[in-house]
Coordinates of C-alpha atoms in Angstrom, one line a residue:
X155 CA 151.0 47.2 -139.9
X156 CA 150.2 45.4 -136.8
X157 CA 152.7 45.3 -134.2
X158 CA 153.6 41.5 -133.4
X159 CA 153.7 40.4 -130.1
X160 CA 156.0 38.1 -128.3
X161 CA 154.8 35.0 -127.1
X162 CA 154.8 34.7 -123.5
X163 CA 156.7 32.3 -121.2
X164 CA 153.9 30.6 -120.7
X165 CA 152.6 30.1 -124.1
X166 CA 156.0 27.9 -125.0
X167 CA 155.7 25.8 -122.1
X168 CA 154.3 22.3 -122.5
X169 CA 150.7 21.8 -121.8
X170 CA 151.5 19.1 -119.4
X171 CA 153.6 21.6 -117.1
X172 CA 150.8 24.6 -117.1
X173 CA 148.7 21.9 -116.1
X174 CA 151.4 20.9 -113.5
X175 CA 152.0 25.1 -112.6
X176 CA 148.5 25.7 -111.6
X177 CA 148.3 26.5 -107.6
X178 CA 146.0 23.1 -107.4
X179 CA 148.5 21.1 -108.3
X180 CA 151.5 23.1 -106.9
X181 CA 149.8 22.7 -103.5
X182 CA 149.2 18.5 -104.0
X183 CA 152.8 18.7 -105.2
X184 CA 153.7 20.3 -102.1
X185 CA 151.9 18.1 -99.9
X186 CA 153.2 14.8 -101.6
X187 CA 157.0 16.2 -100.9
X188 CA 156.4 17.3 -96.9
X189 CA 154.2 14.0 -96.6
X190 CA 157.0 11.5 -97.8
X191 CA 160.1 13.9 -96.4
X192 CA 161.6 11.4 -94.8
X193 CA 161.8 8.6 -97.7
X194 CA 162.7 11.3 -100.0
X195 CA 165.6 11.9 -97.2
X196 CA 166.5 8.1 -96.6
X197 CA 167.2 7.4 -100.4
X198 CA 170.4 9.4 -100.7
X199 CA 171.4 8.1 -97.5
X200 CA 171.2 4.6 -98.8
X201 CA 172.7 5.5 -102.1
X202 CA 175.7 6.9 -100.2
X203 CA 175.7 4.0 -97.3
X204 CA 175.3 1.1 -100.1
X205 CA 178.8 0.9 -101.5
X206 CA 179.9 0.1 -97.8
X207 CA 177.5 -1.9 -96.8
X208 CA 178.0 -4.3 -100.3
X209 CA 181.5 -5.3 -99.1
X210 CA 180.7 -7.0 -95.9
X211 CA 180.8 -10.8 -95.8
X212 CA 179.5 -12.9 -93.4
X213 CA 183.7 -13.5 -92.2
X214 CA 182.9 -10.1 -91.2
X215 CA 180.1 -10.5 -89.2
X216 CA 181.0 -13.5 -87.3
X217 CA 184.4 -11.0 -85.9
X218 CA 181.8 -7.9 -84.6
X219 CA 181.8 -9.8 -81.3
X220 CA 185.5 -9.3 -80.9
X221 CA 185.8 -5.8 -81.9
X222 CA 187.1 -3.9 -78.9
X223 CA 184.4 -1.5 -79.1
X224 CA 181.7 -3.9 -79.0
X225 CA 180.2 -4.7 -75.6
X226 CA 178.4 -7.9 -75.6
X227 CA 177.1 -7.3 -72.2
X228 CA 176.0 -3.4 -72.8
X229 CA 173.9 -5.1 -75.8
X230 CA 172.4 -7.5 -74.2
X231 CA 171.5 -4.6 -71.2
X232 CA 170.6 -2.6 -73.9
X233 CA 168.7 -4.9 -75.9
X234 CA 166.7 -5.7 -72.8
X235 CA 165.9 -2.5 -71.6
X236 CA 164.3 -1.7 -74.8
X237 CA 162.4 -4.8 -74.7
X238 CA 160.8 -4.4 -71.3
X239 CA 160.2 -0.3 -72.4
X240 CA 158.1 -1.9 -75.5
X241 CA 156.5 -4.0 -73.9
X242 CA 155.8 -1.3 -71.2
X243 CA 154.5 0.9 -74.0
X244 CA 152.2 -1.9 -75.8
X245 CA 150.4 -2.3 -72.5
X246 CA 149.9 1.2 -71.8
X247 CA 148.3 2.1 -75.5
X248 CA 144.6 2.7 -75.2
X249 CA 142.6 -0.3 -75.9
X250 CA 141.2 -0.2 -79.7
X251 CA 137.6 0.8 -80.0
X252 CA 135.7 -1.1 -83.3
X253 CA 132.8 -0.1 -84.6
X254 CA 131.0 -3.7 -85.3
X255 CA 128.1 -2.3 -87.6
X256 CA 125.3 -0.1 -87.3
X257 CA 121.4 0.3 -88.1
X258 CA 119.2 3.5 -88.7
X259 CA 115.5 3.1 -88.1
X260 CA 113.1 3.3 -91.4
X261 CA 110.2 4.4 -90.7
X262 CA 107.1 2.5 -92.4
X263 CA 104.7 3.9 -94.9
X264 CA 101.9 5.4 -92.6
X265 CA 104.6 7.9 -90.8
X266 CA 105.4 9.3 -94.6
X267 CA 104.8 12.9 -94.5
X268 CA 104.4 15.6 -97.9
X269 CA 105.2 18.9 -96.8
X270 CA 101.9 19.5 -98.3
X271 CA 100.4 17.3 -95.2
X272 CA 102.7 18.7 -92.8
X273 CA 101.2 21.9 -94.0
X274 CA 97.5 21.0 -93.6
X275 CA 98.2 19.5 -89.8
X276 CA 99.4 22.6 -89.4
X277 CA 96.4 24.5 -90.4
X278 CA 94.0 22.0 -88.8
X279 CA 95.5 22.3 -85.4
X280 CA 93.4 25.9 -85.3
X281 CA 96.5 27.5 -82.8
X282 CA 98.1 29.4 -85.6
X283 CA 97.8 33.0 -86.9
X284 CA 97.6 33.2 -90.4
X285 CA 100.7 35.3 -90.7
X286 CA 102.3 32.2 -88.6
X287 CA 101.2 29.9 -91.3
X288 CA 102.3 31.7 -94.2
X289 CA 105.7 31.6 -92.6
X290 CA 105.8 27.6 -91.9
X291 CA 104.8 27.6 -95.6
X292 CA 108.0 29.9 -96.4
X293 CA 110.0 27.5 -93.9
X294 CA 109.2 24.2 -95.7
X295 CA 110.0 25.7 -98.8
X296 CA 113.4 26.5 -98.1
X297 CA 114.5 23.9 -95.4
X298 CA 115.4 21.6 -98.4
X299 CA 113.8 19.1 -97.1
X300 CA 111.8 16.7 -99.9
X301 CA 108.1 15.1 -99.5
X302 CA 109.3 11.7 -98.3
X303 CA 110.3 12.5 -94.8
X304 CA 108.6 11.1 -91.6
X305 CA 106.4 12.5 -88.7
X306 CA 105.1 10.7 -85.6
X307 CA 101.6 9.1 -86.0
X308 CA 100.7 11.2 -83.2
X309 CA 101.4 14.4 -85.1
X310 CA 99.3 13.0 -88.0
X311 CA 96.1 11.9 -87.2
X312 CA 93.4 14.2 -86.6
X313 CA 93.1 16.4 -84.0
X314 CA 97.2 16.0 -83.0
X315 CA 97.2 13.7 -80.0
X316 CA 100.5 15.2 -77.8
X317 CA 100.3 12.5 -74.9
X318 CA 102.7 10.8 -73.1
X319 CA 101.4 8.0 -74.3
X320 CA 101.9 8.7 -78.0
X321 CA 105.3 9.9 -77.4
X322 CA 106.4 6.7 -75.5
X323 CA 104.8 4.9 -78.3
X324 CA 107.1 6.7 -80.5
X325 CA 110.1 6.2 -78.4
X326 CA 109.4 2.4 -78.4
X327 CA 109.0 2.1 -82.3
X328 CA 111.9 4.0 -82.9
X329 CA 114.6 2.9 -80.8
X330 CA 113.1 -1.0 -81.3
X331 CA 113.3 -1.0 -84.5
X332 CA 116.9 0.2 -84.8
X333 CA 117.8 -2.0 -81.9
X334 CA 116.4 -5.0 -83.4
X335 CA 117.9 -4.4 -86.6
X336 CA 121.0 -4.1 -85.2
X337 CA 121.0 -7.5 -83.0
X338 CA 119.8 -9.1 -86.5
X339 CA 122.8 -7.7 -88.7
X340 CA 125.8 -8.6 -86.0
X341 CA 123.7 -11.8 -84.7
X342 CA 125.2 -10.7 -81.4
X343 CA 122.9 -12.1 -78.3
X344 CA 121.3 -9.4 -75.9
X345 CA 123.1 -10.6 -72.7
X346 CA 126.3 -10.0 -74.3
X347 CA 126.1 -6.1 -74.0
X348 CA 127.6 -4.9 -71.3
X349 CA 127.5 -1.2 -71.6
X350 CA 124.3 0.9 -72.8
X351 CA 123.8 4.4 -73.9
X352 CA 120.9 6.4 -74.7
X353 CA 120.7 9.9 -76.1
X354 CA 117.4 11.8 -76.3
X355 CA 117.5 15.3 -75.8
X356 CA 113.9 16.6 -75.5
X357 CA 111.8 13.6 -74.1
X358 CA 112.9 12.0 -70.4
X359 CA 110.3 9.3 -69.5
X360 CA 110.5 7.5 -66.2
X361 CA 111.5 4.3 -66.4
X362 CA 113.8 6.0 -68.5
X363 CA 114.9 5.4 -72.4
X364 CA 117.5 3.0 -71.0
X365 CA 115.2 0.5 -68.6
X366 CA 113.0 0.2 -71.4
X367 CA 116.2 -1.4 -73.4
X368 CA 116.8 -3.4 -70.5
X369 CA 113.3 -4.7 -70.6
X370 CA 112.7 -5.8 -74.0
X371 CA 115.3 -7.5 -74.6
X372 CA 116.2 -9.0 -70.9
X373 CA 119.7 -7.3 -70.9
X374 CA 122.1 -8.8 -67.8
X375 CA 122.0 -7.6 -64.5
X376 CA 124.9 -5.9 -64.3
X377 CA 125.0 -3.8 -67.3
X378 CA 126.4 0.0 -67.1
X379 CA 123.4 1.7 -68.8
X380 CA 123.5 5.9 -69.1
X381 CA 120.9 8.3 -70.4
X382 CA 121.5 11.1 -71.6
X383 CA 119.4 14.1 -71.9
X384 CA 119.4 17.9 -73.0
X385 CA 122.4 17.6 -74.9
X386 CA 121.2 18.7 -78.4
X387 CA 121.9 17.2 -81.4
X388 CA 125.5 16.6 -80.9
X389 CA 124.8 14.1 -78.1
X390 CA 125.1 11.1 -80.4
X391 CA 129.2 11.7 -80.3
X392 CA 128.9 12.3 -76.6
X393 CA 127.9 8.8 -75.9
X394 CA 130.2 7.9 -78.5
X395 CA 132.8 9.3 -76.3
X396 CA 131.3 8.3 -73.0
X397 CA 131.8 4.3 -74.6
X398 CA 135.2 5.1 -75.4
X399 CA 136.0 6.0 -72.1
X400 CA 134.2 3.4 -70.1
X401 CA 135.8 0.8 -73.1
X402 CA 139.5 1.6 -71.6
X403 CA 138.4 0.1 -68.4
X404 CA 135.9 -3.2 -68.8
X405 CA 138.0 -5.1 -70.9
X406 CA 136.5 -7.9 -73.7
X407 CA 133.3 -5.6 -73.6
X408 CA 130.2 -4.6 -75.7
X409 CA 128.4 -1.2 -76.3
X410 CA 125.0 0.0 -77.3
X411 CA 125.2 3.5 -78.1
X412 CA 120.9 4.1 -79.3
X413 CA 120.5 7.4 -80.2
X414 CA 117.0 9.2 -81.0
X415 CA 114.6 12.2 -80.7
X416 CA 111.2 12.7 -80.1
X417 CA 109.1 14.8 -81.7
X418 CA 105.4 13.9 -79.8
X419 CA 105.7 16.3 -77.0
X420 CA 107.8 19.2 -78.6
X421 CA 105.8 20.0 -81.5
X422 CA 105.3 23.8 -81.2
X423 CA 101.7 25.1 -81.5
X424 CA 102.6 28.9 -80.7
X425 CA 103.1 31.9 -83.0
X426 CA 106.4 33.1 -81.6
X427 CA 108.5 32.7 -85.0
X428 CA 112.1 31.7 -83.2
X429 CA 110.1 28.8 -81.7
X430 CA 109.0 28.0 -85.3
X431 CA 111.6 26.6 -86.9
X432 CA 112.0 23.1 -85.1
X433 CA 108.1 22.5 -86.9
X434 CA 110.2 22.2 -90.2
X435 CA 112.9 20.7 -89.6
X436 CA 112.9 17.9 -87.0
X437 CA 112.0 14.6 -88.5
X438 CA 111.4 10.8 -87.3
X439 CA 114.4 8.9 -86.7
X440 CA 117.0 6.7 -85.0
X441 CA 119.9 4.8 -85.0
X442 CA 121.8 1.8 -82.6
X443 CA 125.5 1.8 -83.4
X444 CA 127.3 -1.6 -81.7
X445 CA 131.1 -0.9 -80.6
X446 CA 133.8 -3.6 -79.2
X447 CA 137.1 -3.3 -77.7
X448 CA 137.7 -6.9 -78.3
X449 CA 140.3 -7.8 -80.7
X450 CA 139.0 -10.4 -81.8
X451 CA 136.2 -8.1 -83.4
X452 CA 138.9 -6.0 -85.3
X453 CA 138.2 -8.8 -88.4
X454 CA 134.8 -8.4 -88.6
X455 CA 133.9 -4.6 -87.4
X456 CA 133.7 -1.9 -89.9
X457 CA 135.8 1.1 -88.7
X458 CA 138.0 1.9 -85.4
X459 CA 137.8 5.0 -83.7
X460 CA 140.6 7.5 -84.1
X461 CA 139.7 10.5 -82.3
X462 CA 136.7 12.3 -80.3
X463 CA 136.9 16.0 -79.8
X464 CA 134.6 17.5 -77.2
X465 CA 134.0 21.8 -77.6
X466 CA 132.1 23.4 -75.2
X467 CA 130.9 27.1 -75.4
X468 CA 128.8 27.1 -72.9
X469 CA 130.5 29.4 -70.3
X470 CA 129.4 32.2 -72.4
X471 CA 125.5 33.7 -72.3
X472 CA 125.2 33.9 -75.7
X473 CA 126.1 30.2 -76.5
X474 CA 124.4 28.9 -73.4
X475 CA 121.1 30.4 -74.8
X476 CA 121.1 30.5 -78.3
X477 CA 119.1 26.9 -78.8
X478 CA 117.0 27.3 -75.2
X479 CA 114.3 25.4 -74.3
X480 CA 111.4 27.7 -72.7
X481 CA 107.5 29.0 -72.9
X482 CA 106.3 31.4 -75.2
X483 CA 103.8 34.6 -73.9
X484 CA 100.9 32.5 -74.1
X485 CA 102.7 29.5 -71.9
X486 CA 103.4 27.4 -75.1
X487 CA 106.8 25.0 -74.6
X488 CA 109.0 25.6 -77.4
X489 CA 112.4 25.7 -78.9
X490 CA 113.8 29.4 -79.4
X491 CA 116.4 30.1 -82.2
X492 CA 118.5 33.4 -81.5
X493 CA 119.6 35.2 -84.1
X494 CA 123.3 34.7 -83.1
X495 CA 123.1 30.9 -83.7
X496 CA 125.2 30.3 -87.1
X497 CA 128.1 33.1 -85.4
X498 CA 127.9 30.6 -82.3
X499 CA 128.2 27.6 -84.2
X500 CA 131.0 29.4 -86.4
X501 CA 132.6 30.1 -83.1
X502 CA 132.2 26.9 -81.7
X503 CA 133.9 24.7 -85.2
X504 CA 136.9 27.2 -85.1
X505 CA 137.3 26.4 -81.4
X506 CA 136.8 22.2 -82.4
X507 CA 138.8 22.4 -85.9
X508 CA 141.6 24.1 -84.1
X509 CA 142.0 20.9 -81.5
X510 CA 141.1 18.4 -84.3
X511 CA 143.4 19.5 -86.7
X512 CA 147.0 18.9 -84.8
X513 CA 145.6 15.3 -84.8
X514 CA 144.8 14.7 -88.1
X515 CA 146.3 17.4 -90.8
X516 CA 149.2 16.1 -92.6
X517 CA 152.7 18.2 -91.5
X518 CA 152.1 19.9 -94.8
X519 CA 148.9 21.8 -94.0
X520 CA 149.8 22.4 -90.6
X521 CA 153.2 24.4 -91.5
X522 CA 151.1 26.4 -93.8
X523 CA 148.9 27.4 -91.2
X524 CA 151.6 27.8 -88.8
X525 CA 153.3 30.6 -91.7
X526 CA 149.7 32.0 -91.7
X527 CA 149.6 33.0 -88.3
X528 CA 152.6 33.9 -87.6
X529 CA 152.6 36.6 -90.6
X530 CA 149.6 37.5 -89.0
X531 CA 150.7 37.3 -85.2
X532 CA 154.4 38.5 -85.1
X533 CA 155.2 40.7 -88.4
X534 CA 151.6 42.1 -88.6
X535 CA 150.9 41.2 -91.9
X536 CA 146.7 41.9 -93.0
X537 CA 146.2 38.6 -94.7
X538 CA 143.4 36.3 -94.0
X539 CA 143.3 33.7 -92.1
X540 CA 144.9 30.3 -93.6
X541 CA 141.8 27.4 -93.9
X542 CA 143.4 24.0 -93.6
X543 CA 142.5 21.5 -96.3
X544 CA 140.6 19.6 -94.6
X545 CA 140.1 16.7 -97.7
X546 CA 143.5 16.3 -97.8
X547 CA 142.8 14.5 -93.8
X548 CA 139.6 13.0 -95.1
X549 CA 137.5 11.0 -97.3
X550 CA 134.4 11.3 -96.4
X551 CA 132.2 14.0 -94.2
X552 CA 128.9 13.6 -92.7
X553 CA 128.2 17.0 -91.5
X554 CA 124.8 17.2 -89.3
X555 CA 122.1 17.5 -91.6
X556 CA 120.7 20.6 -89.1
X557 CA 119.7 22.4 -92.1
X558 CA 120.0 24.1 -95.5
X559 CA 121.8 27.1 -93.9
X560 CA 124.3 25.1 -91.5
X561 CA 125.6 23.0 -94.5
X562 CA 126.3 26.2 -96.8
X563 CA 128.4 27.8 -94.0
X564 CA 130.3 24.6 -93.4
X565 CA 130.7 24.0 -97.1
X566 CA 132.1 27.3 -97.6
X567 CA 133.7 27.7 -94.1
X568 CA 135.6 24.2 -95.0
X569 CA 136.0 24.7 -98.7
X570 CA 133.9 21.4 -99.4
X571 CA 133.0 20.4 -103.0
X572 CA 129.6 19.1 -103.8
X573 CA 130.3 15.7 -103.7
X574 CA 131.8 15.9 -100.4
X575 CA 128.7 17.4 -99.1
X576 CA 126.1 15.1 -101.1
X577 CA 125.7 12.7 -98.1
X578 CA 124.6 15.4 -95.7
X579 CA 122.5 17.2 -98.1
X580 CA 120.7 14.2 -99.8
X581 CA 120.1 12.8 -95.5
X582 CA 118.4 16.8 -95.1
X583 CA 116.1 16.0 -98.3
X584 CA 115.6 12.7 -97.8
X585 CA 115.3 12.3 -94.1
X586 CA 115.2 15.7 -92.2
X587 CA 116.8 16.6 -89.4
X588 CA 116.6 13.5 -87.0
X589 CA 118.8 15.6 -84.3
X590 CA 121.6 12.9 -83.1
X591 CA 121.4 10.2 -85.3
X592 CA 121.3 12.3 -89.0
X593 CA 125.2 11.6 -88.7
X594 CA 124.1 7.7 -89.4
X595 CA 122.0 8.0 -92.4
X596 CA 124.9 10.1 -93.8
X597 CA 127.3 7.3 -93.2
X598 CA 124.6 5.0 -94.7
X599 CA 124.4 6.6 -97.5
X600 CA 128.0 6.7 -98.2
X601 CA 128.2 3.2 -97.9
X602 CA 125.2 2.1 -100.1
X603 CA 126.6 4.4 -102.8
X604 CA 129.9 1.9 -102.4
X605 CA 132.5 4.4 -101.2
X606 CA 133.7 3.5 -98.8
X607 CA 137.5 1.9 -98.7
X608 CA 139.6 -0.5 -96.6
X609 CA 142.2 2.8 -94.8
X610 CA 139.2 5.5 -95.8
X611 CA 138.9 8.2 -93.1
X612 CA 135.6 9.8 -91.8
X613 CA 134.6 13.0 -89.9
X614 CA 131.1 12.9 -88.1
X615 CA 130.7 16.6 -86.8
X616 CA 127.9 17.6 -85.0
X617 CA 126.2 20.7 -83.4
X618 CA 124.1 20.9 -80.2
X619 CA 122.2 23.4 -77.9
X620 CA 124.5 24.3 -75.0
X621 CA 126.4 25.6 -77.4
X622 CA 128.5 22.2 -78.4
X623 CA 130.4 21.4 -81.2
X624 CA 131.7 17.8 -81.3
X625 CA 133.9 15.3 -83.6
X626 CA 135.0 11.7 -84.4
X627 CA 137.1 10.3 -86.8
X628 CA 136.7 6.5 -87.6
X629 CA 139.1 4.9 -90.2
X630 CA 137.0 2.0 -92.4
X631 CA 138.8 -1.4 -91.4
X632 CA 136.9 -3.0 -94.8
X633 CA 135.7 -2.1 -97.5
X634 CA 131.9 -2.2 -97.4
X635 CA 130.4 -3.8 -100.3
X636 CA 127.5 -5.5 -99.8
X637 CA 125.1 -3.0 -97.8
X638 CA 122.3 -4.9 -96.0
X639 CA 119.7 -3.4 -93.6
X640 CA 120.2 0.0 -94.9
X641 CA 117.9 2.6 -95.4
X642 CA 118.9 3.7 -98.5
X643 CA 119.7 0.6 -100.4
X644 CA 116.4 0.4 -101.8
X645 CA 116.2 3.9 -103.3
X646 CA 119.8 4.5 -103.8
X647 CA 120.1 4.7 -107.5
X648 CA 117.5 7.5 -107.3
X649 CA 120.5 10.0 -105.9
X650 CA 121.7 12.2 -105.6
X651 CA 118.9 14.7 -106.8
X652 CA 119.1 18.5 -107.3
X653 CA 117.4 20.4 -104.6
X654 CA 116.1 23.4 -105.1
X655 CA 116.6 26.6 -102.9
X656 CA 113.0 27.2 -102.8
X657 CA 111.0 24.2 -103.9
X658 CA 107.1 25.2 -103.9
X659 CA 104.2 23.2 -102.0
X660 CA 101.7 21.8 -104.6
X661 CA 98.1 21.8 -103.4

């Protein structure tokens, strides 16, 4: 006869409370209790302070003044004191930073490029071994990008035309088209920007990216223009950064931040693999992005700006020249890849997180990883390293689409779900890489999918050459309902879509 076993403790609990006793829950429980410690603290209090408090009258009131104890003139000091301190405070606080709206470029029909097509430039160009092709092929297979993406016209036609003339075309049609989107959706005139940046990284024309702004659209004399150049794909939040700064000190101001890539002159037409990769990935794109320090703008502006966070690697060889910039054996400018890259960039988003996340972890996360290290630190213990919930600080991410591999080690790196990461990964498949500005079709596309929430909190992160790693956190002001002038709202219903790791070119 079978021997009958005991139930466990468990087994005669309440579904409810297993549901409750799992460590998911335990930890939200957790966080809820640390996050509202001191309300949970001032409710006793009050229970204990309200029996006194209900007995006094107004009688009781009006005699405070003649209380021995009472000072009327070490109040009114007092009182005063910590008026002029307030007011000392309130006009020492940074100024706000908005973020008005924002535009990314859409390219037209005749720069749409299949893979396929991409594919056949490549053979036509007659520079490439066909060991070299076979791994471009292998490349756009697996970069997880789709066959709606854009290239230059110049990189199109037949033979490639790689002129300066093409790529100033290019530079013209991009950042135009985003800028005069831009000016359409905030209806803001030209002469009222005062501050202009520009971010290109590969391309520096003379006049440069900025006077060519300036030009078009008769900016005023006196504007503060910058251009900025070499600084990779996380140069976007650089001149987001640079505004932020130069917004402290020109009061009742405007920005321009336009930030682009161009593709014309850095096409790579060598067989050195590490200088391959770029072919594959980079795309056609921009964005403008219009920012105010005005209060008056706080109504009608979409997010502020909570926090930038700068990282810099580049004091150490390896991260200088892991993304570098140089000519292959047979004198062919490219863009190498080292090996070392995704351990840099590892390196690099430790080094950011680890500044970020003081600023913007709830007290609960942070005393976990406080324990962690110091089991780790002082008593020796061989656990791994605590990972901060990081979506317990945010809403939404839009991780630089850079590629399929640099969104797997974040998702995993940040334990991301797939819904967090859907923005960056539909932006790679739709899109591409388009270096600096990917950040803004990820936003877009969390805003034509309706997510976004009056209080909701967003991290932009970004890589770049160098080796960089840069943040910002913006905090939605509205709620974004009606999307207009985006580059998704036409197509949104069509995503997200499943994405293969290896999706084959058809013929």
């Amino acid at each position: 006869m079978a021997e009958k076993v005991a139930p466990s403790v468990d087994s005669r609990l309440p579904s409810y409370l297993l549901k409750l006793l799992k460590p998911n829950y335990m930890k939200l429980l957790y966080h809820h209790v640390i996050s509202n410690a001191l309300y949970l603290c001032l409710g006793p209090l009050l229970v204990l302070l309200f029996p006194r408090l209900s007995t006094l009258t107004l009688a009781d009131l009006r005699e405070l003044p003649n209380q021995p104890w009472v000072n009327l003139s070490a109040v009114v000091t007092t009182s005063t004191l910590l008026m002029a301190v307030a007011t000392l405070y309130a006009m020492s606080r940074p100024r706000p930073v908005y973020l008005v709206d924002f535009s990314c470029y859409k390219p037209t029909q005749a720069h749409m490029a299949s893979r396929g097509t991409i594919m056949e430039q490549f053979e036509k160009a007659g520079t490439f071994t066909d060991e070299t092709v076979a791994f471009q092929r292998k490349m756009l297979e697996r970069c997880g990008i789709g066959d709606s993406s854009y290239f230059p016209r110049s990189l199109l036609c037949t033979p490639i035309d790689m002129s300066h003339r093409t790529a100033r075309e290019e530079a013209e049609t991009v950042m135009f088209g985003a800028t005069d989107e831009l000016f359409q959706k905030t209806g803001l005139a030209a002469a009222d920007v005062s501050i202009l940046v520009v971010n290109c990284s590969l391309y520096h024309p003379t006049p440069s990216y900025t006077s060519m702004i300036v030009n078009r659209y008769k900016l005023r004399k006196d504007v503060l223009s910058y251009n900025l150049g070499g600084m990779g794909c996380s140069a976007g939040l650089i001149s987001i950064d640079l505004v932020k700064n130069l917004l402290q000190v020109h009061p009742n101001s405007f920005a321009m931040v336009v930030s682009t890539e161009n593709m014309t002159l850095n096409a790579y037409l060598g067989n050195n693999r590490s200088m391959l990769v770029s072919n594959s990935l980079f795309r056609l794109g921009g964005a403008a992005v219009l920012l105010s320090n005005r209060r008056s703008d706080r109504r009608r502006s979409k997010y502020q700006l909570v926090h930038t966070v700068r990282t810099h690697r580049g004091a150490e060889d390896c991260s200088h020249s892991c993304v570098m910039q140089e000519e292959d054996a047979e004198g062919k400018v490219g863009v190498a890849l080292s090996k070392e890259l995704m351990v840099v960039a590892g390196n690099a988003l430790k080094a950011n997180i680890s500044t970020l996340g003081p600023l913007v972890l709830p007290m609960s996360e942070q005393l976990l990883f406080l324990a962690a290290m110091l089991l780790r630190k002082v008593l020796k213990l061989k656990i791994r390293s605590y990972i901060p919930d990081f979506k317990l600080a945010f809403e939404h991410f839009c991780i630089h689409a850079g590629g399929r591999a640099v969104l797997d080690e974040l998702e995993k790196h940040l334990e991301l779900t797939p819904w967090h990461m859907e923005p960056s990964r539909m932006t790679l498949h739709r899109f591409g890489n388009t270096s600096s500005s990917s950040l803004w079709y990820e936003l877009s596309y969390i805003e034509a999918k309706g997510r976004i929430r009056r209080g909701d909190r967003v991290w932009q992160i970004a890589f770049g050459s160098g080796f960089k790693c840069n943040s910002a956190v913006w905090r939605a002001l509205n709620t974004v309902l009606a999307v207009h002038k985006n580059p998704w709202s036409d197509e949104i219903h069509k995503f997200p879509v499943h994405v293969p790791k290896v999706t084959p070119i058809l013929p």
